[in-house]
Amino acid sequence: MPEEVIIVRESPNLSGTVRVSGAKNSALKLIAASILGQGATTLENVPLISDIDIMCEVLERLGATVERDGHSLCIDTAPVESFETPYELVTKMRASISVLGPLVGRFGQARVAMPGGCQIGARNIDMHLVGLQQLGVEFAVDHGILVATTPKGLHGGSILLDFPSVGATENTMMAACVAEGETIIDNAAREPEIEDLANMLNAMGAHIEGAGTSTVTIVGVPLEDMHACSHATVGDRIEAGTFLAGGALLGGPLTVEGIDPASLRMALTKLEAMGCDVQVGDDFVTVSRVNPLQAADIQTLPHPGFPTDLQAQFMLLTALAQGSSIITENVFENRFMFAAEICRMGADVAIDEHHAVVTGVDRLQGAPVESTDLRAGAALVLAGLAAEGETIVRHIQHIDRGYENYVGKLQSLGADIERATVELGG
Ligand code: UD1
């Protein structure tokens, strides 16, 4: 079977300037939030990636019209009449669950297929449900569909999340915009994308304060008072962190533009601890490195802690650093799949539950490897640039989910890399 792959050859450096796209994790939720506007919302700086295509399909299936012009999306949600999101779309992308809050807000009900493996009360969406229940939403499961109803209407509530879940904070916040009275979400996630979503909802007529802190307060407004708006998506801090890891790996100087450096503070601190020089401006960061990388201990945590979405890229740096590093994954279980692939390239990584002990090696060797997920895929491509010989990265559909023109951007920084369709077994 022919398969599209990324072929990466050892490259002397990655240097120059690259502009990051809009944040995937923000744009997905902004698209969902447009349901509450009941009109034609314009979103700018929307990345050209496949996850966004799926979210647009979710909206179209609900009845919205979606027009794209480059990085701008116009979504008219006035014609939306359906409040059901089918299984085939939810299984393609778990983030489809973020239409739950807006649909409940708009229709007082929703039918969203359960993401695979989830049950009410079990992990994964339990906190979304607990948050919405505090607003008066009742849930049942009907043949794999999560059925949400609001027999007594939506009302404000006081919510204390077990863990600062990004998705649960967003879903609860979106529904609370049109609930009667005040809602307080404590232990809310503080990711910059939550602040971006709140800014858009406020531009649509909502009253949200505190987004980006642990306590978010929402004073509900009538649904009729919500309207469409125009909003530009915040820059993608994870894409930025990925390129910066590439610059740190090969030396740079490499500049990423289009992000707020404060959103990457912990990652930049780790780059400095590993021996890199980091310069920040208003909306750019430059990384460079002359001396060998030094080992570092990294633990992923909710923002402003070290982002789990940069864990694989930084594991790559530690794999080529002097000394031993410990990486602890606290946000997701089973997120060390990258380690197995990078070990095939000669890295020395030992996993013990949610800890990885990485002992730096002098060189990596090119090899055929598989992207196991979006971030692991991006990191494997970077690994190929530093590895002896040629690396073939397979299953690149994972990379296309979240990185716009990854290969083209890396080429512009001097990488010897191409997409190619090849015959591969297996
Ligand atoms: C979002 C991001 C993802 C990022 C993650 C953490 C999107 C589309 N994805 O995912 O890239 O890695 O934030 O920054 O924005 N959990 C539960 N019950 C719940 C909700 C979550 O147990 O109801 C668990 C999850 O299984 C996970 C952890 O909490 O172990 C964090 O999840 P959460 O913060 O909700 O991440 P997502 O919103 O899914």
Tab-separated table of C-alpha atoms and ligand atoms in Angstrom:
chain	number	residue	atom	x	y	z
A	1	MET	CA	0.000	0.000	0.000
A	2	PRO	CA	1.429	3.415	-0.885
A	3	GLU	CA	1.719	5.644	2.169
A	4	GLU	CA	2.592	9.277	2.562
A	5	VAL	CA	5.579	9.685	4.875
A	6	ILE	CA	8.027	12.377	5.907
A	7	ILE	CA	11.610	11.704	4.906
A	8	VAL	CA	14.091	13.509	7.138
A	9	ARG	CA	17.841	13.706	6.613
A	10	GLU	CA	20.482	14.842	9.043
A	11	SER	CA	20.609	18.623	8.826
A	12	PRO	CA	23.411	20.897	10.021
A	13	ASN	CA	21.144	23.449	11.700
A	14	LEU	CA	17.664	24.933	12.046
A	15	SER	CA	17.885	28.705	11.978
A	16	GLY	CA	15.932	31.756	10.898
A	17	THR	CA	12.446	32.949	11.707
A	18	VAL	CA	9.144	31.099	11.593
A	19	ARG	CA	5.665	32.444	12.264
A	20	VAL	CA	3.399	30.136	14.205
A	21	SER	CA	-0.223	29.520	13.241
A	22	GLY	CA	-3.253	30.091	15.446
A	23	ALA	CA	-3.585	27.673	18.358
A	24	LYS	CA	-5.333	24.431	17.458
A	25	ASN	CA	-6.578	23.958	21.015
A	26	SER	CA	-8.077	27.416	21.015
A	27	ALA	CA	-9.575	27.504	17.520
A	28	LEU	CA	-11.419	24.206	18.065
A	29	LYS	CA	-13.291	25.657	21.043
A	30	LEU	CA	-13.867	29.026	19.376
A	31	ILE	CA	-15.618	27.206	16.555
A	32	ALA	CA	-17.794	25.344	19.083
A	33	ALA	CA	-18.549	28.600	20.935
A	34	SER	CA	-19.901	30.187	17.740
A	35	ILE	CA	-23.033	28.048	18.288
A	36	LEU	CA	-24.013	30.454	21.084
A	37	GLY	CA	-23.795	33.471	18.742
A	38	GLN	CA	-26.682	32.421	16.463
A	39	GLY	CA	-25.290	34.400	13.535
A	40	ALA	CA	-22.232	34.780	11.310
A	41	THR	CA	-19.059	34.724	13.405
A	42	THR	CA	-15.708	35.411	11.770
A	43	LEU	CA	-12.624	33.735	13.164
A	44	GLU	CA	-9.174	34.852	12.045
A	45	ASN	CA	-5.812	33.130	12.409
A	46	VAL	CA	-7.398	29.670	12.180
A	47	PRO	CA	-4.757	27.032	11.410
A	48	LEU	CA	-5.037	24.905	8.256
A	49	ILE	CA	-4.990	21.508	9.950
A	50	SER	CA	-7.191	18.449	9.793
A	51	ASP	CA	-8.603	18.728	13.334
A	52	ILE	CA	-10.129	22.066	12.347
A	53	ASP	CA	-11.679	20.423	9.260
A	54	ILE	CA	-13.338	17.872	11.534
A	55	MET	CA	-14.687	20.555	13.880
A	56	CYS	CA	-16.081	22.434	10.859
A	57	GLU	CA	-17.775	19.194	9.782
A	58	VAL	CA	-19.286	18.858	13.268
A	59	LEU	CA	-20.750	22.361	12.921
A	60	GLU	CA	-22.015	21.661	9.400
A	61	ARG	CA	-23.723	18.481	10.598
A	62	LEU	CA	-25.521	20.622	13.184
A	63	GLY	CA	-26.761	22.840	10.350
A	64	ALA	CA	-24.231	25.703	10.323
A	65	THR	CA	-22.715	27.039	7.127
A	66	VAL	CA	-18.945	27.262	7.202
A	67	GLU	CA	-16.864	29.199	4.690
A	68	ARG	CA	-13.101	29.262	4.729
A	69	ASP	CA	-10.907	31.867	3.107
A	70	GLY	CA	-7.294	31.045	3.952
A	71	HIS	CA	-6.890	31.459	7.681
A	72	SER	CA	-10.266	33.067	8.103
A	73	LEU	CA	-13.435	31.127	8.864
A	74	CYS	CA	-16.962	32.462	8.628
A	75	ILE	CA	-19.405	30.281	10.548
A	76	ASP	CA	-23.088	31.099	10.372
A	77	THR	CA	-24.800	29.281	13.205
A	78	ALA	CA	-28.204	30.947	12.705
A	79	PRO	CA	-29.481	27.911	10.721
A	80	VAL	CA	-28.375	25.378	13.369
A	81	GLU	CA	-31.378	23.258	14.331
A	82	SER	CA	-29.839	19.932	15.227
A	83	PHE	CA	-28.281	19.312	18.627
A	84	GLU	CA	-26.816	15.892	17.844
A	85	THR	CA	-23.170	15.044	17.087
A	86	PRO	CA	-22.749	11.575	15.619
A	87	TYR	CA	-20.327	8.831	16.627
A	88	GLU	CA	-18.244	8.900	13.451
A	89	LEU	CA	-17.180	12.490	14.119
A	90	VAL	CA	-16.629	12.118	17.868
A	91	THR	CA	-14.422	9.066	17.289
A	92	LYS	CA	-12.374	11.013	14.745
A	93	MET	CA	-11.670	13.711	17.308
A	94	ARG	CA	-12.375	13.702	21.032
A	95	ALA	CA	-12.443	17.503	21.131
A	96	SER	CA	-15.840	17.286	19.380
A	97	ILE	CA	-17.168	16.928	22.939
A	98	SER	CA	-16.667	20.669	23.303
A	99	VAL	CA	-19.946	21.307	21.464
A	100	LEU	CA	-21.754	19.835	24.483
A	101	GLY	CA	-21.716	23.046	26.569
A	102	PRO	CA	-22.718	25.383	23.706
A	103	LEU	CA	-25.510	23.043	22.530
A	104	VAL	CA	-26.958	22.775	26.026
A	105	GLY	CA	-26.728	26.566	26.287
A	106	ARG	CA	-28.496	27.110	23.001
A	107	PHE	CA	-31.112	24.348	22.988
A	108	GLY	CA	-31.364	23.267	26.633
A	109	GLN	CA	-30.454	19.817	25.360
A	110	ALA	CA	-27.787	17.930	23.404
A	111	ARG	CA	-27.078	14.483	22.053
A	112	VAL	CA	-23.360	13.828	21.692
A	113	ALA	CA	-21.879	10.396	21.020
A	114	MET	CA	-19.782	9.194	23.938
A	115	PRO	CA	-16.080	9.219	23.141
A	116	GLY	CA	-14.852	5.601	22.874
A	117	GLY	CA	-14.229	3.824	26.159
A	118	CYS	CA	-16.008	6.444	28.263
A	119	GLN	CA	-18.875	5.853	30.616
A	120	ILE	CA	-20.715	8.330	32.752
A	121	GLY	CA	-18.814	8.672	35.989
A	122	ALA	CA	-15.655	7.160	34.561
A	123	ARG	CA	-12.518	9.086	33.643
A	124	ASN	CA	-12.190	11.336	30.649
A	125	ILE	CA	-15.410	13.312	30.606
A	126	ASP	CA	-16.608	12.843	34.172
A	127	MET	CA	-15.564	16.371	35.142
A	128	HIS	CA	-17.351	17.858	32.120
A	129	LEU	CA	-20.497	16.148	33.339
A	130	VAL	CA	-20.059	17.140	36.978
A	131	GLY	CA	-19.587	20.775	35.961
A	132	LEU	CA	-22.665	20.816	33.754
A	133	GLN	CA	-24.757	18.949	36.347
A	134	GLN	CA	-24.132	21.819	38.762
A	135	LEU	CA	-25.823	24.052	36.179
A	136	GLY	CA	-28.931	21.874	36.106
A	137	VAL	CA	-28.029	19.539	33.229
A	138	GLU	CA	-29.185	15.932	33.560
A	139	PHE	CA	-27.463	13.120	31.678
A	140	ALA	CA	-28.482	9.709	30.416
A	141	VAL	CA	-26.959	7.339	27.884
A	142	ASP	CA	-29.046	6.124	24.967
A	143	HIS	CA	-27.362	3.498	22.771
A	144	GLY	CA	-23.926	5.119	23.077
A	145	ILE	CA	-25.245	8.658	22.855
A	146	LEU	CA	-24.853	10.980	25.795
A	147	VAL	CA	-28.226	12.672	26.187
A	148	ALA	CA	-28.229	15.983	28.048
A	149	THR	CA	-31.433	17.672	29.157
A	150	THR	CA	-32.293	20.626	31.391
A	151	PRO	CA	-35.765	19.890	32.803
A	152	LYS	CA	-35.607	22.896	35.132
A	153	GLY	CA	-33.579	25.147	32.838
A	154	LEU	CA	-29.951	26.158	33.165
A	155	HIS	CA	-28.981	27.927	36.357
A	156	GLY	CA	-25.757	29.194	37.868
A	157	GLY	CA	-23.764	26.930	40.145
A	158	SER	CA	-20.668	26.629	42.263
A	159	ILE	CA	-18.211	24.131	40.801
A	160	LEU	CA	-14.994	22.790	42.247
A	161	LEU	CA	-13.167	20.704	39.671
A	162	ASP	CA	-11.223	17.664	40.952
A	163	PHE	CA	-8.424	18.563	38.551
A	164	PRO	CA	-8.003	21.690	36.409
A	165	SER	CA	-9.270	19.994	33.257
A	166	VAL	CA	-9.089	22.188	30.169
A	167	GLY	CA	-12.088	20.609	28.458
A	168	ALA	CA	-14.284	20.554	31.579
A	169	THR	CA	-13.501	24.217	32.338
A	170	GLU	CA	-14.386	25.198	28.760
A	171	ASN	CA	-17.607	23.206	28.475
A	172	THR	CA	-18.857	24.461	31.837
A	173	MET	CA	-17.874	28.046	31.037
A	174	MET	CA	-19.688	27.993	27.679
A	175	ALA	CA	-22.950	26.663	29.128
A	176	ALA	CA	-22.743	29.037	32.113
A	177	CYS	CA	-22.706	32.049	29.766
A	178	VAL	CA	-26.460	31.630	29.271
A	179	ALA	CA	-27.406	30.064	32.626
A	180	GLU	CA	-29.575	32.110	34.942
A	181	GLY	CA	-27.479	33.676	37.686
A	182	GLU	CA	-23.832	33.423	38.632
A	183	THR	CA	-21.486	30.487	38.156
A	184	ILE	CA	-18.131	30.131	39.854
A	185	ILE	CA	-15.647	27.529	38.608
A	186	ASP	CA	-12.918	26.852	41.171
A	187	ASN	CA	-9.727	24.936	40.386
A	188	ALA	CA	-10.347	25.972	36.790
A	189	ALA	CA	-7.717	25.256	34.154
A	190	ARG	CA	-5.508	28.303	33.530
A	191	GLU	CA	-4.337	27.562	29.985
A	192	PRO	CA	-4.040	30.643	27.742
A	193	GLU	CA	-6.554	29.057	25.360
A	194	ILE	CA	-9.222	29.355	28.099
A	195	GLU	CA	-8.579	33.075	28.280
A	196	ASP	CA	-8.847	33.294	24.485
A	197	LEU	CA	-12.200	31.494	24.584
A	198	ALA	CA	-13.471	33.780	27.370
A	199	ASN	CA	-12.396	36.856	25.376
A	200	MET	CA	-14.420	35.645	22.416
A	201	LEU	CA	-17.458	34.776	24.555
A	202	ASN	CA	-17.298	38.233	26.157
A	203	ALA	CA	-17.183	39.787	22.689
A	204	MET	CA	-20.361	37.779	21.987
A	205	GLY	CA	-22.119	39.328	24.995
A	206	ALA	CA	-21.113	37.018	27.864
A	207	HIS	CA	-19.934	38.240	31.264
A	208	ILE	CA	-16.881	36.217	32.243
A	209	GLU	CA	-14.186	37.294	34.667
A	210	GLY	CA	-11.073	35.541	35.864
A	211	ALA	CA	-10.438	33.294	32.843
A	212	GLY	CA	-6.766	32.326	32.918
A	213	THR	CA	-6.851	32.131	36.738
A	214	SER	CA	-8.042	29.317	39.005
A	215	THR	CA	-11.384	30.987	39.671
A	216	VAL	CA	-13.636	31.872	36.776
A	217	THR	CA	-16.854	33.786	37.435
A	218	ILE	CA	-19.608	33.884	34.855
A	219	VAL	CA	-22.757	35.956	35.193
A	220	GLY	CA	-25.307	34.430	32.866
A	221	VAL	CA	-27.134	36.471	30.216
A	222	PRO	CA	-30.252	35.515	28.225
A	223	LEU	CA	-29.388	33.526	25.086
A	224	GLU	CA	-30.960	36.300	22.964
A	225	ASP	CA	-28.300	38.690	24.272
A	226	MET	CA	-25.498	36.562	22.804
A	227	HIS	CA	-24.516	37.529	19.268
A	228	ALA	CA	-21.980	36.666	16.590
A	229	CYS	CA	-18.597	38.396	16.685
A	230	SER	CA	-15.232	38.632	15.002
A	231	HIS	CA	-12.253	37.183	16.835
A	232	ALA	CA	-8.616	36.331	16.095
A	233	THR	CA	-7.216	33.092	17.520
A	234	VAL	CA	-4.267	33.351	19.882
A	235	GLY	CA	-0.924	32.021	18.539
A	236	ASP	CA	-0.051	28.365	19.074
A	237	ARG	CA	2.350	28.161	22.037
A	238	ILE	CA	2.817	24.420	21.521
A	239	GLU	CA	3.783	24.835	17.875
A	240	ALA	CA	6.158	27.586	19.024
A	241	GLY	CA	7.637	25.331	21.706
A	242	THR	CA	8.120	22.581	19.128
A	243	PHE	CA	10.168	24.824	16.822
A	244	LEU	CA	12.136	26.185	19.780
A	245	ALA	CA	12.992	22.604	20.757
A	246	GLY	CA	14.256	22.151	17.187
A	247	GLY	CA	16.429	25.268	17.494
A	248	ALA	CA	17.785	24.072	20.837
A	249	LEU	CA	18.507	20.665	19.324
A	250	LEU	CA	20.479	21.911	16.325
A	251	GLY	CA	21.819	25.233	17.598
A	252	GLY	CA	19.803	28.018	15.939
A	253	PRO	CA	19.483	30.943	16.369
A	254	LEU	CA	15.828	30.216	15.705
A	255	THR	CA	13.072	32.752	16.226
A	256	VAL	CA	9.372	31.973	16.556
A	257	GLU	CA	6.963	34.836	16.030
A	258	GLY	CA	3.262	35.177	16.759
A	259	ILE	CA	2.990	34.059	20.396
A	260	ASP	CA	2.986	35.608	23.826
A	261	PRO	CA	6.297	34.442	25.346
A	262	ALA	CA	4.679	34.475	28.809
A	263	SER	CA	2.544	31.516	27.725
A	264	LEU	CA	5.752	29.465	27.336
A	265	ARG	CA	7.507	30.568	30.486
A	266	MET	CA	8.137	27.125	31.987
A	267	ALA	CA	9.374	25.658	28.699
A	268	LEU	CA	11.729	28.627	28.224
A	269	THR	CA	13.031	28.174	31.774
A	270	LYS	CA	13.842	24.552	30.948
A	271	LEU	CA	15.606	25.547	27.727
A	272	GLU	CA	17.798	27.919	29.730
A	273	ALA	CA	18.448	25.230	32.347
A	274	MET	CA	19.606	22.967	29.526
A	275	GLY	CA	22.198	25.523	28.422
A	276	CYS	CA	20.345	27.490	25.744
A	277	ASP	CA	20.284	31.225	25.337
A	278	VAL	CA	16.688	32.500	25.231
A	279	GLN	CA	15.719	36.026	24.201
A	280	VAL	CA	12.113	37.202	24.364
A	281	GLY	CA	10.319	40.141	22.749
A	282	ASP	CA	6.672	41.223	22.708
A	283	ASP	CA	5.511	38.430	20.436
A	284	PHE	CA	8.634	36.422	19.663
A	285	VAL	CA	11.229	34.171	21.249
A	286	THR	CA	14.724	33.417	19.959
A	287	VAL	CA	16.660	30.364	21.087
A	288	SER	CA	20.280	29.542	20.396
A	289	ARG	CA	22.808	27.130	21.790
A	290	VAL	CA	26.565	26.900	21.497
A	291	ASN	CA	27.539	24.421	24.217
A	292	PRO	CA	26.205	20.867	24.573
A	293	LEU	CA	22.713	20.380	26.021
A	294	GLN	CA	22.605	19.669	29.740
A	295	ALA	CA	20.294	17.186	31.469
A	296	ALA	CA	17.113	18.529	33.070
A	297	ASP	CA	14.299	17.266	35.253
A	298	ILE	CA	10.878	18.000	33.830
A	299	GLN	CA	7.433	17.279	35.185
A	300	THR	CA	4.308	17.984	33.210
A	301	LEU	CA	1.584	19.858	35.048
A	302	PRO	CA	-1.453	21.950	34.188
A	303	HIS	CA	-0.566	25.492	33.058
A	304	PRO	CA	1.541	27.371	34.103
A	305	GLY	CA	3.456	24.131	34.727
A	306	PHE	CA	5.344	22.396	31.947
A	307	PRO	CA	2.880	21.454	29.158
A	308	THR	CA	2.302	17.770	28.504
A	309	ASP	CA	2.026	18.711	24.817
A	310	LEU	CA	5.770	19.547	24.817
A	311	GLN	CA	6.854	16.468	26.751
A	312	ALA	CA	7.975	14.407	23.737
A	313	GLN	CA	9.866	17.320	22.144
A	314	PHE	CA	11.784	17.897	25.385
A	315	MET	CA	12.388	14.185	25.901
A	316	LEU	CA	14.201	14.365	22.588
A	317	LEU	CA	16.415	17.169	23.938
A	318	THR	CA	17.237	15.176	27.072
A	319	ALA	CA	18.011	12.130	24.897
A	320	LEU	CA	20.951	14.063	23.438
A	321	ALA	CA	21.911	15.971	26.594
A	322	GLN	CA	24.914	15.357	28.827
A	323	GLY	CA	23.851	13.345	31.878
A	324	SER	CA	20.625	11.757	33.059
A	325	SER	CA	17.243	13.469	33.128
A	326	ILE	CA	13.977	12.482	34.755
A	327	ILE	CA	10.716	13.268	33.012
A	328	THR	CA	7.506	12.828	34.968
A	329	GLU	CA	4.160	12.799	33.163
A	330	ASN	CA	1.410	13.937	35.518
A	331	VAL	CA	-1.362	14.922	33.104
A	332	PHE	CA	-2.018	11.933	30.829
A	333	GLU	CA	-1.511	8.218	31.394
A	334	ASN	CA	0.329	6.261	28.720
A	335	ARG	CA	1.938	9.295	27.175
A	336	PHE	CA	5.417	7.817	26.775
A	337	MET	CA	4.805	6.119	23.412
A	338	PHE	CA	7.410	8.443	21.918
A	339	ALA	CA	10.075	6.810	24.095
A	340	ALA	CA	9.776	3.471	22.312
A	341	GLU	CA	10.270	5.086	18.899
A	342	ILE	CA	13.181	7.293	19.945
A	343	CYS	CA	14.873	4.254	21.496
A	344	ARG	CA	14.756	2.660	18.041
A	345	MET	CA	16.908	5.590	16.958
A	346	GLY	CA	19.487	4.846	19.679
A	347	ALA	CA	18.166	6.850	22.648
A	348	ASP	CA	18.413	5.452	26.168
A	349	VAL	CA	15.076	5.824	27.951
A	350	ALA	CA	13.802	3.665	30.818
A	351	ILE	CA	10.149	4.007	31.764
A	352	ASP	CA	8.788	3.297	35.222
A	353	GLU	CA	5.071	4.053	35.305
A	354	HIS	CA	4.791	7.819	34.865
A	355	HIS	CA	8.531	8.493	35.164
A	356	ALA	CA	11.074	8.289	32.370
A	357	VAL	CA	14.792	8.206	33.073
A	358	VAL	CA	16.624	9.481	30.022
A	359	THR	CA	20.368	8.986	29.794
A	360	GLY	CA	21.879	11.217	27.154
A	361	VAL	CA	23.679	9.626	24.201
A	362	ASP	CA	26.141	11.251	21.764
A	363	ARG	CA	24.260	10.437	18.562
A	364	LEU	CA	20.935	9.218	17.260
A	365	GLN	CA	20.660	7.070	14.152
A	366	GLY	CA	18.116	7.500	11.397
A	367	ALA	CA	15.492	4.735	11.270
A	368	PRO	CA	11.948	4.090	10.090
A	369	VAL	CA	9.666	5.251	12.917
A	370	GLU	CA	5.946	5.743	13.500
A	371	SER	CA	4.123	8.777	14.817
A	372	THR	CA	2.040	7.424	17.634
A	373	ASP	CA	0.317	10.738	18.234
A	374	LEU	CA	0.466	14.347	17.190
A	375	ARG	CA	3.263	15.586	19.458
A	376	ALA	CA	5.312	12.388	19.270
A	377	GLY	CA	5.153	12.663	15.483
A	378	ALA	CA	6.430	16.235	15.503
A	379	ALA	CA	9.247	15.248	17.862
A	380	LEU	CA	10.275	12.278	15.718
A	381	VAL	CA	10.669	14.588	12.739
A	382	LEU	CA	12.982	16.809	14.814
A	383	ALA	CA	14.867	13.709	15.963
A	384	GLY	CA	15.450	12.802	12.325
A	385	LEU	CA	17.097	16.175	11.706
A	386	ALA	CA	19.682	15.449	14.406
A	387	ALA	CA	20.152	11.762	13.552
A	388	GLU	CA	22.805	10.204	11.385
A	389	GLY	CA	21.473	9.276	7.930
A	390	GLU	CA	17.821	9.118	6.943
A	391	THR	CA	14.680	8.798	9.054
A	392	ILE	CA	11.317	7.868	7.603
A	393	VAL	CA	8.417	9.011	9.764
A	394	ARG	CA	5.206	7.078	9.141
A	395	HIS	CA	1.582	7.696	10.137
A	396	ILE	CA	1.995	11.390	9.500
A	397	GLN	CA	-1.750	11.970	9.560
A	398	HIS	CA	-1.194	12.543	13.290
A	399	ILE	CA	1.127	15.456	12.507
A	400	ASP	CA	-1.323	16.937	9.997
A	401	ARG	CA	-3.973	17.019	12.751
A	402	GLY	CA	-2.187	19.829	14.522
A	403	TYR	CA	0.733	21.319	12.591
A	404	GLU	CA	0.063	23.513	9.575
A	405	ASN	CA	2.664	23.005	6.847
A	406	TYR	CA	5.151	21.506	9.307
A	407	VAL	CA	7.453	20.282	6.564
A	408	GLY	CA	7.381	23.586	4.656
A	409	LYS	CA	8.112	25.598	7.805
A	410	LEU	CA	11.031	23.318	8.713
A	411	GLN	CA	12.382	23.565	5.147
A	412	SER	CA	12.316	27.357	5.453
A	413	LEU	CA	14.547	26.983	8.547
A	414	GLY	CA	17.064	24.881	6.606
A	415	ALA	CA	15.844	21.345	7.290
A	416	ASP	CA	16.553	18.612	4.739
A	417	ILE	CA	13.074	17.139	4.755
A	418	GLU	CA	10.293	16.217	2.344
A	419	ARG	CA	6.910	14.549	2.137
A	420	ALA	CA	6.846	11.583	-0.190
A	421	THR	CA	4.514	8.775	-1.094
A	422	VAL	CA	6.307	5.456	-0.852
A	423	GLU	CA	5.493	1.741	-0.920
A	424	LEU	CA	5.903	0.339	2.577
A	425	GLY	CA	4.994	-3.021	3.991
A	426	GLY	CA	2.803	-3.431	7.064
B	1	UD1	C1	-6.552	19.615	26.301
B	1	UD1	C2	-5.776	19.735	25.012
B	1	UD1	C3	-4.579	18.778	25.018
B	1	UD1	C4	-3.741	19.012	26.246
B	1	UD1	C5	-4.585	18.947	27.511
B	1	UD1	C6	-3.810	19.282	28.769
B	1	UD1	C7	-7.494	20.286	23.415
B	1	UD1	C8	-8.259	19.862	22.232
B	1	UD1	N1	-6.649	19.392	23.902
B	1	UD1	O1	-7.096	18.300	26.358
B	1	UD1	O2	-3.807	19.011	23.845
B	1	UD1	O3	-2.724	18.029	26.318
B	1	UD1	O4	-5.685	19.873	27.404
B	1	UD1	O5	-3.221	20.524	28.649
B	1	UD1	O6	-7.618	21.391	23.896
B	1	UD1	N2	-9.786	14.060	32.719
B	1	UD1	C9	-10.649	13.281	33.446
B	1	UD1	N3	-11.977	13.618	33.427
B	1	UD1	C10	-12.467	14.679	32.735
B	1	UD1	C11	-11.572	15.469	31.992
B	1	UD1	C12	-10.222	15.140	31.996
B	1	UD1	O7	-10.254	12.341	34.100
B	1	UD1	O8	-13.677	14.937	32.757
B	1	UD1	C13	-8.347	13.725	32.718
B	1	UD1	C14	-7.840	13.330	31.345
B	1	UD1	O9	-8.011	11.955	31.110
B	1	UD1	C15	-6.386	13.735	31.454
B	1	UD1	C16	-6.405	14.952	32.358
B	1	UD1	O10	-7.632	14.894	33.069
B	1	UD1	O11	-5.651	12.714	32.095
B	1	UD1	C17	-6.293	16.287	31.636
B	1	UD1	O12	-7.358	16.426	30.730
B	1	UD1	P1	-7.878	17.837	30.199
B	1	UD1	O13	-7.156	18.955	30.878
B	1	UD1	O14	-9.361	17.840	30.262
B	1	UD1	O15	-7.398	17.805	28.703
B	1	UD1	P2	-8.252	17.952	27.391
B	1	UD1	O16	-9.190	19.093	27.509
B	1	UD1	O17	-8.795	16.621	26.992
